[in-house]
Structures are given as C-alpha cells and as structure tokens.
Amino acid sequence: MTPEAPAIMAGTSFGRSVGRVEDARLVRGKGRYVDDIILPDQSYAAFVRSPYAHARLASIDTADALGRPGVIRIVTGADVAAAGLPPLPCGWMIHSTDGAPMKMGVRPMLAQDVVRYVGEPVAIVVADTRDLARDAAEAVLVDYEELDVTADCADALRDTTVQIHADIPGNRAFDWDIGNAAAVTDAFASAAHVVSLTLRNNRLIPNAIEPRAANAVWNAVDEQLTLYMAHQNPIGMRAFIAGYYGLAAEHKLRIVSPDVGGGFGSKAHNYPEELAIAFAAKLVDRPVKWTAERTESFLTDAHGRDHLTTAELALDSDGRFLALRVDTLANIGAYLSSSGALVPTYMYATMLSGQYVIPAIHCRVRAIYTNTCPVDAYRGAGRPEAAYVVERIVNVAAERIGLDQAEIRRRNFITDFPYQTPVVYEYDSGDYTRSLNEALALADYAGFPARQVEAAARGRLRGIGIAAYVEACGIGPSAKLAALGGGAGMWESAEVRVHPMGTVEVLTGAHSHGQGHQTTFAQVAADRFGVPIEKISVVQGDTDRIQAGTGTYGSRASVGMSATLRACDSIIAKGKAIVAHLIDVDLETVAFSDGIFSSSATNRTVAFAEMAYAAHTAAGFPTDQIEPGLVATSFFDPPNFTYPSGVYVCEVEIDPETGTTDVVAFSAADDFGTVANPMIVEGQVHGGVTQGIGQALWENARHDPDTAQLLTASFMDYGMPRAVSLPNYKLVFTPTPSPSNPLGMKGCGEAGAIGAPPAVINAICNALGVTHIDMPAAPETIWRLCQARMSS
C-alpha cells in the first residue's frame, strides 16, 4: 500500500517538461562564474602544496619569493597560528561502539609541523597577477623530512609503524556499529543458505566542470568581508566562517555563489583554500582571487567512496532473506572532512536493508586514516556504497541457490508501506514490484537469451544485470538528524515577493549547480499563482538577498520547493482577504483558481495582478486590518526523509579478445514521487547513470603504494565516461507520492549513481560466469578472466 497522491497543483506548468529558463544564457556563454569576477585592485593567489604524502615541515624559507616583483605577501601556517584560527572541524560526531567519541586529526587551514597528503596547502602567495603568484609559489623553499606512508585502509590498520596522527593510535578514527548483532548471529545459525562476498568500492574524484574558486575582498573601514565562492551552501558557509572562524561578524559577512558549474557534493564542504583566501584578503586589504587548476582539483577536491567490505547474507530454504552481516573499512583520507564521519555511518549502514525485508541486520564500520586526500560526500554519499553491497550479495545468493536474479528480488521485496527497517529508517512509500516489472518490460528481459545467443555467434559474451536501489534523501528532518548526531537543522526557507504589476520573485536558500532550480521553483509559483513562468524570477546564492537556508545537496530540492509552495499559499491567503474587501463579500466565499479570485456571492472577479496592484497601493482595503504589500516567508522542516527507489537493468557485451566492455542497453524504472519537470528529471537520471557506469568501468583514483602519490591526477590518467561509450537510456517513472512534503516529491539527482554500478557489475559477472569482479572492471582484468575461462 502507498499513500494517495496529494492534490497539489491545479495549473499547467508543474509536472510538464518546461524548457529550462537558465539555459538561454548558459549556452550562449552568458553565465557568471567566480572566475569571471574581477574586482578593483584585484590580486591573485597561488598555493604552495606539499609534494609528499607524509612529511615534517622542518622549515619554510619565503625570502626569495617575497623579493620577487609583484609579490604582496606570503601567508604560512605560522600566520594562521598567530591569528588564533582553529583547525577545520568535522560536522558530525560519531561515537564508537564502546561509547568513545571519534578521534579527529587536527587539520589546520595551512599545514603546521606535518603534511599528511600530497597537495595539502602549506602556504599561500599573493601577488599582482596570477602568473606572478604561481612563479613566486615555486620559489618558496620548504624543507621536508619524509615520513612513512600508507594509502590503503587495510594496510593502515595493519601497519602500526605508519602513524598518520601522533595522538590517534592505529589510525582509527572510530569503530562504530549499528543493528542487532545477536539477532543476526541467531539467524545465521538457522539459515539454510549462507553466502559471503568481499568487495571494494573504488575511490572516485568528483571532476565538476568548474573547478573550485574564491575571490575575497575586505573593507577595513566597515569591517565587511565579501567572499565570492563556488559553493553549494553559501548561507551555511557564512555561518561557519563567521561563527567558527570569526573572520567577520555574520551581519558583515557576505557570501556570493553565482553560477556554479557542477558540484556533486564536492562543493558542499569546508575546505582550507577558501578560508585561506578570505584570511589573506584581510591581511593584504586587497581583493584576493584563486581558481584551482585541474591538477589541484584532482589532488584536493574531496574524494568519494573507497570502502573495503565483507558481506554475508543468510537465507531460508525458499530463498528468503533472514539476516545480513556487513563489516566495512572506510578510507577517510588524512583528515575527517565536513561529512567524513557521516557518510560511512548513517548515510551508508542505514541503507543496507535495500528494497528488501531483511529481519536482522548488523554493520560494523571502522574509519581509517591514510595519507590520501580526505574523503567526503560525492553524488549519492553512502547510498551507492550500500546499494553496491546489497545488490552484489543478492546476485551472488541468486547464483548460489539457482534463482533468477529478478525472481530473488521479487520474492524478498518490501510490499507494505510505511516500512520500518532494522537500521533506523522508515521508508515512506513505494511499489518495488511495479518498478521491477516496468524495468524488465523496458529491457525486454524475456528476450535476453536470444540476444545472448546472437552475440555468441559474433564471438561476444553478452550479460544482463539487475539492480534495485532505495535511498534516503530530501535532507532533512531536523529532529531525526539531531537524534543521529547532527549539529544543525536541515530545513529550508523561501521568501516570495509579488510586485505591484504582478511579477514574482522567489528567494530561496537552496542553490542550483545544474539542477534547474530557476525553472522548477518558478514552476511551483507559476502554477500556484496562475501566472506565466516568464513573470517569475528565482533568486539564490547571495546572503545579502537570501535571509536563510541550508543549500543544495542530498537531493533536497523538495524541501526548498515545499517552502516555496507554502509561501505562495500565504500570498494567496492574504490575496483572498484583500479581494474580499475589494468586491465586498465575506472572506469565506472567496476562491482562487488559475490566476483569478472569485466569490460564490457575486459574479465579480479579480485577476492576480489586479490584487497585487491593490496590495501595494493600499486601495480598497483597511490597512489597520491588512498590511499593505505582498511578501511571504516560509520555513519548511520535513517530518521525514523521502525514499526514492528504482530498478535498473543493464546489458553488456564483452570482447574476450581485448577485454573491452560495451554497455549496449540500459533501462531504468524510477520512483521519484511527483515529478515536477520530466525533462529535467530525465537529465538528472542520465547524468547519474553515466557517473555510475563511469565508476563501474573506468574511474579509479590510484595511489603509488610506496609513496602515496596520486597516479591519476589528470584526465590522461583518470578514466571518464564519454558519450560514444554509452547507449541511449530507456527511462520510465513509477511514482508513488511521498507523504513527507506537500508536493509529494522525492529526490532524483543521485539515483543513477546509486543504482548503475551494481547493475553494470552484475551484467559483467553474468556475461563472464564469475561470482565477482571489482570496480572498475578494467579490460586487462576482464581479458585475464576470459583467458582463464577459455583455458579451463
């Protein structure tokens, strides 16, 4: 059973594939990014970065660099320490199973005493031009004393001679668990079948099309700091920089995030570089600008994933799941990043029930420090890791007991909602069987054997894989987050301003970095007010204009759009009161629909624009009872997360002579609840699936095991998906509205990256007839498996 669809929108814009209003300027090169901003008396910054993964800083000699033409100042960790600036915090407190708080390594804005990963910032050079800053940065002489390194979390746990942080023995940040270990043990003892699997979730590098950038200016007279930065949560950054770092008072600190060229979570964190730019601007009393080079992005943008997991699944004689046991080593890098403790715990282990009835679950997670770039949220953030574990072990179980991979899922699906899992979350709605049926039909699953035979005649190995995913998103319910250790509410705000001529401004604390908010948020207001979408503008990303908000990440547009809806409803309620006076009727008789106010007591009507004009001229209604003007604000805090879900079917063909894998078909059935704009949502699915296929086949951040140097620090070395390597995706929506917000929406931005990797690997294993292959499924690995198969 699923909840009834809420009666939300009566107009014709919401729910339709309205063209993205922002595209007209973006495709013409009229976007405005941080790097486009050049301020009066602009100066430029370049960072001195550690070339070693682990070393003591014996000395820093800046004399030669300071004497170069155009160099204004060089800032080091000593300046940071002298100013009393604190180390970067982790935004989530996790306690180990024994109750001990997590052990957090000290991460200064600029390195002091020790560097712990390649690319860690050691100093910042400010000069008149970008080239002068870069040249001077190369002239800064740093004496490093190399220390032992480790890049692999299993090695870091075993090798006690490598100590990443002196005060954290064993390199273990925490040893945490969730679930009922005793119930799992009992279930395994009575199981008819037990299957196990060890797998690695490969490390990824975000690679947003726009690198991180910042431009800061300090007004010493007024003590005002303005920071332009490419960020997903500018209002949150204002609170952090003012409240934690104290670089300016909150009311005198302006954060502006103009157009942002992609984020995928990597621009939602607190980084040392942007803070250092703001600090340097105060020291030199000039605007200071920095835009990362691509190699800097590879080295220092928070990486994603990197888990080593052993999973065991217990089943009864009918192939129904009894219990799941999971043990994960999470490589968190050299420091705990903003959400570094949250991602491998409450964003990962809580999703291990998947779409299935699994009565008992237990998961242990050990977070391990290594000499690598810190790991944080990246598209899906914990949910892809969980889906990969669950969907791979389910396929292994199907193979072991002789069930079809579709049938074992159908047999174990959750069918009644809401559903309380054994690991915290209560799923709101869904129809998993329908999604499976739709995906199988879209993929012509029944016709696969014939396609497999045809491929064999051409010397190709053809395989098919299924993956069913569910995720928790729409972050988030503040009370639930607080219970899980969150330190801040995750509500969203909206302010709706209606101007005298009936045009509308929607000011939102959400922030688009490719999601199309300027279109979808406008669609909400257009439908509610019955006005053309061209008369609505959406304002975001400037803390001097937006009163409050918590940004965009975790597929939480539904929270901001719900706040917008409620603010619109407040405008309509006030409009009804004004119209009741204008046409001299009782308020209870006034109705509003399709942009027209009417009353059952008269045949007179008032258009929305007429009401707006009256509200501003204060004509026709008593201002001692109704305030002039037409502005409404709403703060929306959802009662629960939303739980989008879906089923993906992937078909691959493998050339055994070369080991290359072609994804020849990909079908997706997704439940995103109410879909605001099908075209935009389809684009989000396309992007997510592409990133998921990229992880499965090509993407992999590799480090030299002896030096912990990143070996994949450019696009020449780091594999990325290309359009020519991808099929035309087949998509269908299977909506069940969420009861957690008035729009009935669920998140959609991360789904593809969650469901695609296991679907691809399941298909490859099916084609090769093997139990498992780790991601990325590289041609050499597959070729060796094919050779072994042919020789056996």
PDB file of C-alpha atoms in Angstrom, residues 15-17 431 434-439 442 469 644-648 667-686 689 729-737 746-749 751-752:
ATOM      1  CA  GLY A  15       4.586  18.396 -13.904  1.00  0.00           C
ATOM      2  CA  ARG A  16       5.333  19.354 -17.503  1.00  0.00           C
ATOM      3  CA  SER A  17       8.625  19.405 -19.402  1.00  0.00           C
ATOM      4  CA  ASP A 431       5.851  -0.053  -5.289  1.00  0.00           C
ATOM      5  CA  ARG A 434       5.845  -2.393 -10.265  1.00  0.00           C
ATOM      6  CA  SER A 435       9.264  -0.830 -10.828  1.00  0.00           C
ATOM      7  CA  LEU A 436      10.765  -4.275 -11.411  1.00  0.00           C
ATOM      8  CA  ASN A 437       8.019  -5.218 -13.874  1.00  0.00           C
ATOM      9  CA  GLU A 438       8.374  -1.930 -15.747  1.00  0.00           C
ATOM     10  CA  ALA A 439      12.159  -2.231 -15.932  1.00  0.00           C
ATOM     11  CA  LEU A 442      11.517  -1.880 -20.911  1.00  0.00           C
ATOM     12  CA  TYR A 469      18.072   0.643  -5.136  1.00  0.00           C
ATOM     13  CA  PRO A 644      13.145   7.347  -3.969  1.00  0.00           C
ATOM     14  CA  SER A 645      13.706   3.901  -5.410  1.00  0.00           C
ATOM     15  CA  GLY A 646      14.009   2.105  -8.687  1.00  0.00           C
ATOM     16  CA  VAL A 647      15.118  -0.911 -10.662  1.00  0.00           C
ATOM     17  CA  TYR A 648      17.845  -0.785 -13.321  1.00  0.00           C
ATOM     18  CA  SER A 667      16.782   0.565 -18.755  1.00  0.00           C
ATOM     19  CA  ALA A 668      15.656   2.423 -15.641  1.00  0.00           C
ATOM     20  CA  ALA A 669      12.360   2.476 -13.771  1.00  0.00           C
ATOM     21  CA  ASP A 670      12.466   5.150 -11.062  1.00  0.00           C
ATOM     22  CA  ASP A 671      10.016   6.208  -8.370  1.00  0.00           C
ATOM     23  CA  PHE A 672      10.642   9.879  -7.662  1.00  0.00           C
ATOM     24  CA  GLY A 673       7.166  10.602  -6.358  1.00  0.00           C
ATOM     25  CA  THR A 674       5.591  13.633  -8.008  1.00  0.00           C
ATOM     26  CA  VAL A 675       7.794  14.698 -10.919  1.00  0.00           C
ATOM     27  CA  ALA A 676       7.994  18.481 -11.259  1.00  0.00           C
ATOM     28  CA  ASN A 677       9.585  18.569 -14.711  1.00  0.00           C
ATOM     29  CA  PRO A 678      10.058  15.226 -16.526  1.00  0.00           C
ATOM     30  CA  MET A 679      12.681  16.611 -18.912  1.00  0.00           C
ATOM     31  CA  ILE A 680      14.864  17.922 -16.100  1.00  0.00           C
ATOM     32  CA  VAL A 681      14.430  14.742 -14.073  1.00  0.00           C
ATOM     33  CA  GLU A 682      15.350  12.610 -17.079  1.00  0.00           C
ATOM     34  CA  GLY A 683      18.503  14.710 -17.427  1.00  0.00           C
ATOM     35  CA  GLN A 684      19.357  14.065 -13.790  1.00  0.00           C
ATOM     36  CA  VAL A 685      18.923  10.330 -14.308  1.00  0.00           C
ATOM     37  CA  HIS A 686      21.064  10.427 -17.459  1.00  0.00           C
ATOM     38  CA  VAL A 689      23.614   6.722 -14.607  1.00  0.00           C
ATOM     39  CA  TYR A 729      18.975   5.119 -21.980  1.00  0.00           C
ATOM     40  CA  LYS A 730      15.396   3.867 -21.671  1.00  0.00           C
ATOM     41  CA  LEU A 731      13.549   5.508 -18.800  1.00  0.00           C
ATOM     42  CA  VAL A 732      10.152   5.215 -17.167  1.00  0.00           C
ATOM     43  CA  PHE A 733       8.764   6.741 -13.977  1.00  0.00           C
ATOM     44  CA  THR A 734       6.792   4.659 -11.472  1.00  0.00           C
ATOM     45  CA  PRO A 735       5.706   7.340  -8.983  1.00  0.00           C
ATOM     46  CA  THR A 736       4.300   6.813  -5.510  1.00  0.00           C
ATOM     47  CA  PRO A 737       3.984  10.229  -3.847  1.00  0.00           C
ATOM     48  CA  LYS A 746      11.199  12.552  -3.772  1.00  0.00           C
ATOM     49  CA  GLY A 747      14.801  13.271  -4.708  1.00  0.00           C
ATOM     50  CA  CYS A 748      16.142  12.353  -8.138  1.00  0.00           C
ATOM     51  CA  GLY A 749      19.654  13.767  -8.511  1.00  0.00           C
ATOM     52  CA  ALA A 751      19.585   7.852  -8.104  1.00  0.00           C
ATOM     53  CA  GLY A 752      21.512   6.986 -11.243  1.00  0.00           C
TER      54      GLY A 752
END
